[in-house]
Structure formats: structure tokens, C-alpha cells
Short mmCIF file of C-alpha atoms and ligand atoms in Angstrom, two decimals:
data_model
loop_
_atom_site.label_atom_id
_atom_site.label_comp_id
_atom_site.label_asym_id
_atom_site.label_seq_id
_atom_site.Cartn_x
_atom_site.Cartn_y
_atom_site.Cartn_z
CA UNK A 301 0.00 0.00 0.00
CA UNK A 302 1.47 3.36 -1.03
CA UNK A 303 0.23 6.44 0.82
CA UNK A 304 -0.49 9.36 -1.50
CA UNK A 305 -1.24 12.94 -0.49
CA UNK A 306 -2.38 15.50 -3.08
CA UNK A 307 -2.33 19.23 -2.22
CA UNK A 308 -3.21 22.23 -4.31
CA UNK A 309 -1.52 25.65 -4.31
CA UNK A 310 -2.19 28.48 -6.77
CA UNK A 311 -4.29 26.57 -9.25
CA UNK A 312 -7.52 26.51 -11.25
CA UNK A 313 -8.13 22.82 -10.34
CA UNK A 314 -7.76 21.90 -14.01
CA UNK A 315 -5.33 19.10 -13.23
CA UNK A 316 -7.70 17.67 -10.65
CA UNK A 317 -10.50 17.77 -13.25
CA UNK A 318 -8.20 16.03 -15.68
CA UNK A 319 -7.07 13.41 -13.13
CA UNK A 320 -10.66 12.53 -12.20
CA UNK A 321 -11.32 11.75 -15.88
CA UNK A 322 -8.40 9.33 -16.25
CA UNK A 323 -9.17 6.10 -18.06
CA UNK A 324 -5.99 4.09 -18.45
CA UNK A 325 -5.86 3.57 -15.53
CA UNK A 326 -8.65 5.50 -13.83
CA UNK A 327 -8.43 7.24 -10.46
CA UNK A 328 -10.54 4.38 -9.01
CA UNK A 329 -8.16 1.79 -10.49
CA UNK A 330 -5.32 3.40 -8.55
CA UNK A 331 -7.11 2.49 -5.33
CA UNK A 332 -8.70 -0.84 -6.21
CA UNK A 333 -6.04 -2.41 -8.47
CA UNK A 334 -2.75 -0.69 -7.75
CA UNK A 335 -2.69 -0.37 -3.98
CA UNK A 336 -2.60 3.42 -3.76
CA UNK A 337 -4.08 4.78 -0.56
CA UNK A 338 -5.24 8.34 -1.22
CA UNK A 339 -4.81 9.91 2.20
CA UNK A 340 -6.27 13.23 1.14
CA UNK A 341 -7.09 15.12 -2.05
CA UNK A 342 -8.80 18.54 -2.33
CA UNK A 343 -11.83 17.03 -4.10
CA UNK A 344 -11.86 13.59 -2.49
CA UNK A 345 -10.53 14.04 1.04
CA UNK A 346 -12.97 13.51 3.91
CA UNK A 347 -11.04 15.18 6.73
CA UNK A 348 -11.46 18.88 7.41
CA UNK A 349 -10.19 21.27 10.06
CA UNK A 350 -8.50 19.58 13.03
CA UNK A 351 -8.69 16.14 11.39
CA UNK A 352 -6.79 17.33 8.37
CA UNK A 353 -4.18 19.15 10.45
CA UNK A 354 -3.66 15.99 12.48
CA UNK A 355 -3.11 13.97 9.31
CA UNK A 356 -0.62 16.50 7.95
CA UNK A 357 1.22 16.66 11.26
CA UNK A 358 1.40 12.85 11.39
CA UNK A 359 3.03 12.86 7.97
CA UNK A 360 5.48 15.62 8.83
CA UNK A 361 6.51 13.90 12.07
CA UNK A 362 6.89 10.51 10.38
CA UNK A 363 4.11 8.86 12.43
CA UNK A 364 2.50 8.09 9.10
CA UNK A 365 4.64 7.48 6.03
CA UNK A 366 4.28 9.64 2.96
CA UNK A 367 5.16 7.61 -0.12
CA UNK A 368 3.96 10.00 -2.81
CA UNK A 369 3.42 13.72 -2.40
CA UNK A 370 1.56 15.20 -5.37
CA UNK A 371 1.38 18.95 -5.77
CA UNK A 372 -0.86 20.85 -8.16
CA UNK A 373 -0.61 24.62 -8.62
CA UNK A 374 2.10 27.11 -7.84
CA UNK A 375 3.80 27.68 -4.53
CA UNK A 376 2.58 31.16 -3.58
CA UNK A 377 5.12 33.30 -1.72
CA UNK A 378 3.18 36.59 -1.65
CA UNK A 379 3.10 38.93 0.05
CA UNK A 380 6.78 39.62 0.54
CA UNK A 381 7.81 36.00 0.78
CA UNK A 382 5.42 35.15 3.62
CA UNK A 383 3.05 32.94 1.62
CA UNK A 384 0.06 34.13 3.66
CA UNK A 385 -1.99 34.79 0.53
CA UNK A 386 -2.41 31.02 0.37
CA UNK A 387 -3.10 29.74 3.86
CA UNK A 388 -4.10 26.11 4.32
CA UNK A 389 -4.78 24.04 7.42
CA UNK A 390 -3.58 26.73 9.78
CA UNK A 391 -0.41 27.93 8.07
CA UNK A 392 0.92 29.18 4.73
CA UNK A 393 0.72 26.37 2.18
CA UNK A 394 4.40 26.91 1.35
CA UNK A 395 5.32 25.77 4.89
CA UNK A 396 3.39 22.52 4.43
CA UNK A 397 5.06 22.00 1.05
CA UNK A 398 8.53 22.47 2.57
CA UNK A 399 7.85 20.09 5.46
CA UNK A 400 6.06 17.43 3.41
CA UNK A 401 8.67 17.45 0.63
CA UNK A 402 11.29 16.80 3.33
CA UNK A 403 9.65 13.51 4.35
CA UNK A 404 8.14 12.29 1.05
CA UNK A 405 9.63 9.30 -0.74
CA UNK A 406 8.55 10.72 -4.12
CA UNK A 407 7.36 14.19 -5.07
CA UNK A 408 5.33 14.61 -8.25
CA UNK A 409 4.45 18.04 -9.68
CA UNK A 410 1.31 17.97 -11.82
CA UNK A 411 0.58 20.62 -14.44
CA UNK A 412 2.42 23.73 -15.57
CA UNK A 413 1.82 25.73 -12.39
CA UNK A 414 3.43 23.13 -10.13
CA UNK A 415 6.25 22.35 -12.57
CA UNK A 416 7.33 25.75 -13.93
CA UNK A 417 4.98 28.35 -12.44
CA UNK A 418 2.75 28.43 -15.54
CA UNK A 419 0.37 31.32 -16.13
CA UNK A 420 0.38 32.62 -12.50
CA UNK A 421 4.15 33.18 -12.70
CA UNK A 422 3.87 35.40 -15.78
CA UNK A 423 5.32 38.87 -15.24
CA UNK A 424 4.63 40.76 -13.03
CA UNK A 425 3.84 37.62 -11.01
CA UNK A 426 1.83 39.35 -8.25
CA UNK A 427 1.48 36.13 -6.24
CA UNK A 428 5.28 35.58 -6.27
CA UNK A 429 4.52 32.13 -7.65
CA UNK A 430 7.13 29.43 -8.22
CA UNK A 431 7.07 25.90 -9.49
CA UNK A 432 8.26 23.21 -7.10
CA UNK A 433 11.72 22.88 -8.62
CA UNK A 434 11.69 25.28 -11.57
CA UNK A 435 10.68 28.84 -12.32
CA UNK A 436 10.01 28.76 -16.03
CA UNK A 437 13.18 27.24 -17.50
CA UNK A 438 15.43 28.00 -14.55
CA UNK A 439 16.15 25.07 -12.27
CA UNK A 440 15.64 25.91 -8.60
CA UNK A 441 12.06 26.92 -7.95
CA UNK A 442 10.66 26.71 -4.44
CA UNK A 443 12.53 23.61 -3.26
CA UNK A 444 15.87 24.50 -4.83
CA UNK A 445 17.89 22.72 -7.47
CA UNK A 446 19.61 20.36 -5.02
CA UNK A 447 16.35 19.02 -3.58
CA UNK A 448 15.95 15.23 -3.69
CA UNK A 449 13.06 13.24 -2.24
CA UNK A 450 13.63 10.17 -0.03
CA UNK A 451 13.97 8.02 -3.16
CA UNK A 452 16.93 10.12 -4.31
CA UNK A 453 14.97 11.54 -7.24
CA UNK A 454 14.27 15.20 -7.87
CA UNK A 455 10.67 16.32 -8.32
CA UNK A 456 9.06 14.34 -11.15
CA UNK A 457 7.51 16.93 -13.45
CA UNK A 458 4.36 16.11 -15.39
CA UNK A 459 3.57 19.38 -17.16
CA UNK A 460 0.57 20.41 -19.25
CA UNK A 461 -2.25 22.90 -18.94
CA UNK A 462 -3.72 20.58 -17.82
CA UNK A 463 -1.63 17.41 -17.88
CA UNK A 464 -3.28 14.51 -19.69
CA UNK A 465 -4.89 12.31 -17.00
CA UNK A 466 -3.27 9.09 -18.18
CA UNK A 467 0.23 10.61 -18.01
CA UNK A 468 -0.55 11.27 -14.34
CA UNK A 469 -2.07 7.93 -13.39
CA UNK A 470 0.51 5.89 -15.32
CA UNK A 471 3.40 7.63 -13.56
CA UNK A 472 1.69 7.27 -10.17
CA UNK A 473 1.27 3.53 -10.77
CA UNK A 474 4.91 3.15 -11.79
CA UNK A 475 6.03 4.98 -8.66
CA UNK A 476 3.66 3.11 -6.35
CA UNK A 477 4.80 -0.25 -7.74
CA UNK A 478 8.45 0.56 -7.17
CA UNK A 479 9.23 0.93 -10.86
CA UNK A 480 10.40 4.53 -10.55
CA UNK A 481 13.85 3.31 -11.61
CA UNK A 482 12.39 2.67 -15.06
CA UNK A 483 11.33 6.31 -15.37
CA UNK A 484 14.12 8.23 -17.00
CA UNK A 485 13.77 11.98 -16.77
CA UNK A 486 14.84 14.60 -19.28
CA UNK A 487 16.77 17.74 -18.31
CA UNK A 488 13.49 19.35 -17.25
CA UNK A 489 12.70 16.31 -15.05
CA UNK A 490 9.86 15.15 -17.29
CA UNK A 491 9.48 11.38 -17.83
CA UNK A 492 11.07 10.70 -21.21
CA UNK A 493 8.50 8.08 -22.04
CA UNK A 494 5.98 10.90 -22.51
CA UNK A 495 8.10 13.94 -23.24
CA UNK A 496 10.94 12.83 -25.49
CA UNK A 497 8.91 12.92 -28.72
CA UNK A 498 7.00 15.79 -30.27
CA UNK A 499 3.29 16.60 -30.30
CA UNK A 500 3.50 16.42 -34.08
CA UNK A 501 4.21 12.68 -34.03
CA UNK A 502 0.90 11.02 -34.82
CA UNK A 503 -0.80 14.21 -35.97
CA UNK A 504 -3.24 13.50 -38.80
CA UNK A 505 -2.07 16.66 -40.56
CA UNK A 506 1.52 15.56 -41.15
CA UNK A 507 1.00 15.08 -44.90
CA UNK A 508 -0.21 18.67 -45.14
CA UNK A 509 2.81 19.79 -43.15
CA UNK A 510 5.08 17.91 -45.55
CA UNK A 511 3.52 19.61 -48.60
CA UNK A 512 3.27 22.98 -46.91
CA UNK A 513 -0.48 23.20 -47.26
CA UNK A 514 -1.91 25.57 -44.70
CA UNK A 515 -5.12 25.57 -42.69
CA UNK A 516 -6.29 29.12 -42.17
CA UNK A 517 -9.26 28.59 -39.83
CA UNK A 518 -9.83 26.66 -36.63
CA UNK A 519 -11.51 23.34 -37.27
CA UNK A 520 -10.67 23.32 -40.97
CA UNK A 521 -10.14 19.69 -41.92
CA UNK A 522 -7.63 20.28 -44.70
CA UNK A 523 -4.18 21.69 -44.05
CA UNK A 524 -1.58 22.05 -41.35
CA UNK A 525 -1.86 24.62 -38.56
CA UNK A 526 1.84 25.51 -38.48
CA UNK A 527 2.14 27.98 -41.34
CA UNK A 528 -0.56 30.51 -40.36
CA UNK A 529 -2.16 29.55 -37.06
CA UNK A 530 0.93 29.25 -34.86
CA UNK A 531 0.87 25.50 -34.18
CA UNK A 532 3.80 24.55 -31.94
CA UNK A 533 3.44 20.81 -32.50
CA UNK A 534 6.83 20.43 -34.22
CA UNK A 535 8.72 21.97 -31.27
CA UNK A 536 6.65 20.83 -28.27
CA UNK A 537 7.43 17.69 -26.33
CA UNK A 538 4.25 15.76 -25.58
CA UNK A 539 2.50 12.56 -26.67
CA UNK A 540 -0.83 14.32 -27.40
CA UNK A 541 -1.18 12.58 -30.76
CA UNK A 542 -0.11 9.17 -29.42
CA UNK A 543 -2.05 9.08 -26.15
CA UNK A 544 -5.24 10.73 -27.31
CA UNK A 545 -7.48 12.91 -25.18
CA UNK A 546 -10.68 11.13 -24.10
CA UNK A 547 -9.20 8.22 -26.06
CA UNK A 548 -10.54 10.05 -29.12
CA UNK A 549 -8.67 13.01 -30.40
CA UNK A 550 -6.17 15.81 -29.86
CA UNK A 551 -6.11 19.55 -30.33
CA UNK A 552 -4.41 19.39 -33.71
CA UNK A 553 -6.60 16.54 -34.94
CA UNK A 554 -9.62 18.69 -34.12
CA UNK A 555 -8.18 21.71 -35.92
CA UNK A 556 -6.85 23.67 -32.98
CA UNK A 557 -3.17 24.65 -32.92
CA UNK A 558 -0.91 23.23 -30.22
CA UNK A 559 0.13 26.14 -28.00
CA UNK A 560 3.06 24.31 -26.46
CA UNK A 561 1.61 23.85 -23.00
CA UNK A 562 4.11 21.21 -21.85
CA UNK A 563 7.11 23.51 -22.23
CA UNK A 564 8.42 25.80 -19.47
CA UNK A 565 8.13 28.89 -21.67
CA UNK A 566 4.34 28.47 -21.86
CA UNK A 567 2.49 30.79 -22.27
CA UNK A 568 4.86 31.82 -25.01
CA UNK A 569 5.68 35.53 -25.27
CA UNK A 570 3.49 36.03 -22.17
CA UNK A 571 0.43 36.10 -24.43
CA UNK A 572 1.44 39.43 -26.02
CA UNK A 573 -1.14 40.46 -28.63
CA UNK A 574 -0.47 38.79 -31.98
CA UNK A 575 1.59 35.93 -30.54
CA UNK A 576 -1.20 33.40 -29.97
CA UNK A 577 -2.78 31.40 -32.80
CA UNK A 578 -0.65 33.28 -35.27
CA UNK A 579 2.62 32.34 -36.90
CA UNK A 580 5.05 35.23 -36.57
CA UNK A 581 7.25 35.44 -39.64
CA UNK A 582 10.21 37.42 -40.89
CA UNK A 583 10.57 37.63 -44.67
CA UNK A 584 8.05 34.81 -44.92
CA UNK A 585 9.96 32.44 -42.63
CA UNK A 586 8.43 31.52 -39.24
CA UNK A 587 10.37 33.01 -36.34
CA UNK A 588 9.96 29.77 -34.37
CA UNK A 589 11.06 26.88 -36.53
CA UNK A 590 10.57 23.17 -35.84
CA UNK A 591 13.19 21.85 -33.41
CA UNK A 592 16.47 21.12 -35.17
CA UNK A 593 15.50 22.77 -38.48
CA UNK A 594 17.79 25.51 -39.85
CA UNK A 595 16.36 28.56 -41.58
CA UNK A 596 17.99 27.87 -44.95
CA UNK A 597 17.00 24.21 -44.89
CA UNK A 598 13.43 25.19 -44.04
CA UNK A 599 13.24 27.60 -46.99
CA UNK A 600 14.65 25.10 -49.50
CA UNK A 601 12.52 22.24 -48.28
CA UNK A 602 9.43 24.45 -48.21
CA UNK A 603 9.89 25.66 -51.78
CA UNK A 604 10.35 22.11 -53.09
CA UNK A 605 7.39 20.82 -51.08
CA UNK A 606 5.07 23.59 -52.22
CA UNK A 607 6.08 23.20 -55.87
CA UNK A 608 5.47 19.45 -55.77
CA UNK A 609 2.31 19.35 -53.65
CA UNK A 610 -0.29 17.00 -55.16
CA UNK A 611 -3.70 18.44 -56.05
CA UNK A 612 -5.47 16.54 -53.25
CA UNK A 613 -3.73 18.64 -50.64
CA UNK A 614 -5.94 21.57 -51.70
CA UNK A 615 -9.16 19.54 -51.53
CA UNK A 616 -11.28 18.41 -48.61
CA UNK A 617 -10.64 14.68 -48.76
CA UNK A 618 -12.38 13.89 -45.47
CA UNK A 619 -15.84 13.09 -46.86
S1 SF4 B 505 -1.10 20.73 -37.28
FE1 SF4 B 505 0.67 21.11 -35.91
S2 SF4 B 505 1.22 19.08 -35.08
FE2 SF4 B 505 -0.10 18.73 -36.87
S3 SF4 B 505 1.28 18.48 -38.63
FE3 SF4 B 505 0.75 20.65 -38.55
S4 SF4 B 505 2.38 21.58 -37.29
FE4 SF4 B 505 2.46 19.39 -36.93
S1 SF4 B 506 -1.60 19.66 -28.15
FE1 SF4 B 506 -0.03 21.07 -27.35
S2 SF4 B 506 -1.19 22.66 -26.24
FE2 SF4 B 506 -2.59 20.90 -26.54
S3 SF4 B 506 -2.38 19.64 -24.69
FE3 SF4 B 506 -0.89 18.85 -26.19
S4 SF4 B 506 1.06 19.93 -25.76
FE4 SF4 B 506 -0.59 21.06 -24.75
#
């Protein structure tokens, strides 16, 4: 039996909503099939007031073991580093996070806010928000770059706005079953099994990307969303087109550009006007090119692809 505690800092609860919709495995499967004992969760926990404080104190003192500490949302430090804008169970949430991270065997950050700070940490960051071990791309965050949980691992980051529920439950199962050694992390502490490949892999629009045929409207079935609508699928690390959402689809399959929500720079350009759902170009070349592609190579490849595009790329073939 692995004891799991889930707390929430500066968050919209989107990752909780996502988690509760997990299918492979589901949140119920974690309990019934995989031996995870959910001690408390903001939407599922039964204890309140003194009962909850007693539980937290038991964990901090070691009277009860904390195998997995899950955190959703940012660590709020405002005002002036006190953290009192986010009080929980009798003290600033940041104090609980510090104490619980010190005794947890594994710490898992769920969603962009807990991993990198996400939208709340956008300038001017009035809540003085931090991710658990990163602030945007900078390693450190609230716990500091040298932090290691009892298992010897740093915080396991599962980003996304929100994270896909099955990324969350599959990692929790691996950790609870003692297979954390199989989880290799990238330099941003994301499990490589989910975040080594690009969102573009598995996208149904890849042929249109190859022939440089553009979609110009949301939901348009023909065309690729990269050239005009700002799709970040070729430079975003996620399995959104391999592990589908609701087992059905993905943003790009549905005709909505990927906005790169699993990367620490999200929201890109701090949502400045004209930077969202729009491909910024200079002399006709996108400013943000697919990862690993050089400007000159992109231009040459693009010209050849456009000149040789078959007629069907301009038709609606999805009848
Ligand atoms: S829509 Fe986005 S993810 Fe799909 S092929 Fe085009 S650029 Fe790649
Ligand atoms: S498609 Fe892109 S923006 Fe959408 S969930 Fe996946 S990584 Fe995030």
C-alpha cells in the first residue's frame, strides 16, 4: 500500500479535473487495483479542520509514512515571501510543502503551475509564484535545485495545462509499484516516455505539413496549422497525438493549434497580442522553426514541397 497525499496551491483545479477523468488507468483503479491509498485530495478528502491538520502533522513527524506527495498549482510566496496569501490548514501552504517534501519518498508536480509556475508566474507575477523545482526554465524553484526526495529523485515533473490524466495515473502507478527506476527523466525532469517525442508525431495533418499546405481557420479539416495559425506541434514535447485525449482526439486533430503547454516557456511571449494562434514570420519564414530545423534548410525544403504538392492537398478529402 502506497500512501499518496495531493495538495493544491495556486491553481484553477484543471489538473484535478483532468485526473478525475483518467481512463488508463482510472483514479478508481489506482485504489482498487494498484494499492494506492489516497490519504487526502482537495476534491476527495474527507477530513477537514482539526482532522486534516492531524493527518498532515502525522506525515510531517513521520508517524504516518508519505510515499507520494503530489502537488498541483504554484507555490505562492506573496506577500513579501510570507506565503500568507495562500493559507491552508492553519499555516501558509508553502510551509506545508517544505515540510512534506522533506519527508516524502517521491514528489510529483502535476501541471504547468506546479512544474514551472505556468500562467500565474507570468510577469509581473503578483502572487510571487514558483514551481516546485523550476521557475520557467530555470532550475531551482521553491525547493531549490539540489532538492531530492527520499527516493533520491528530484521532483518528477508532469507538465501540461492541464496534464493529460493518463500521463498522471501511469506515472503514479509506476512509482507506487516501485518501478520509478524505469522512469528516465529529461533535463526538465519530465518522464522521457511521454516527453521525449514531439506533439506532431501522430498528428493526422503531417502530410499537409510535408507539402506545406496551410489551414487558415480553426476546425478546418484540410491543411496544417503551423504555417498561419501558430501550431507549436513540431517543437513541443508531448504525446498528445499518441495518447489521445478522451481516447478520441487531440487539439491538432480537431483543428486547434498546439500552444506548447508542456514547455516551461508556456504561455509563449506572455500572451502578447499577436503571438497566440498566429505564426510570426520574418521575410516569410516563421520566427519559431521546428526543433532542429535551420532557416535555410526550411526555406529550401518548403519551396520544393510547395512546388510538388499533389492536387489533393488543396481539396477536402475527409468526406
Ligand atoms: S497541425 Fe501542428 S502538429 Fe499537426 S502536422 Fe501541422 S504543425 Fe504538426
Ligand atoms: S496539443 Fe499542445 S497545447 Fe494541446 S495539450 Fe498537447 S502539448 Fe498542450
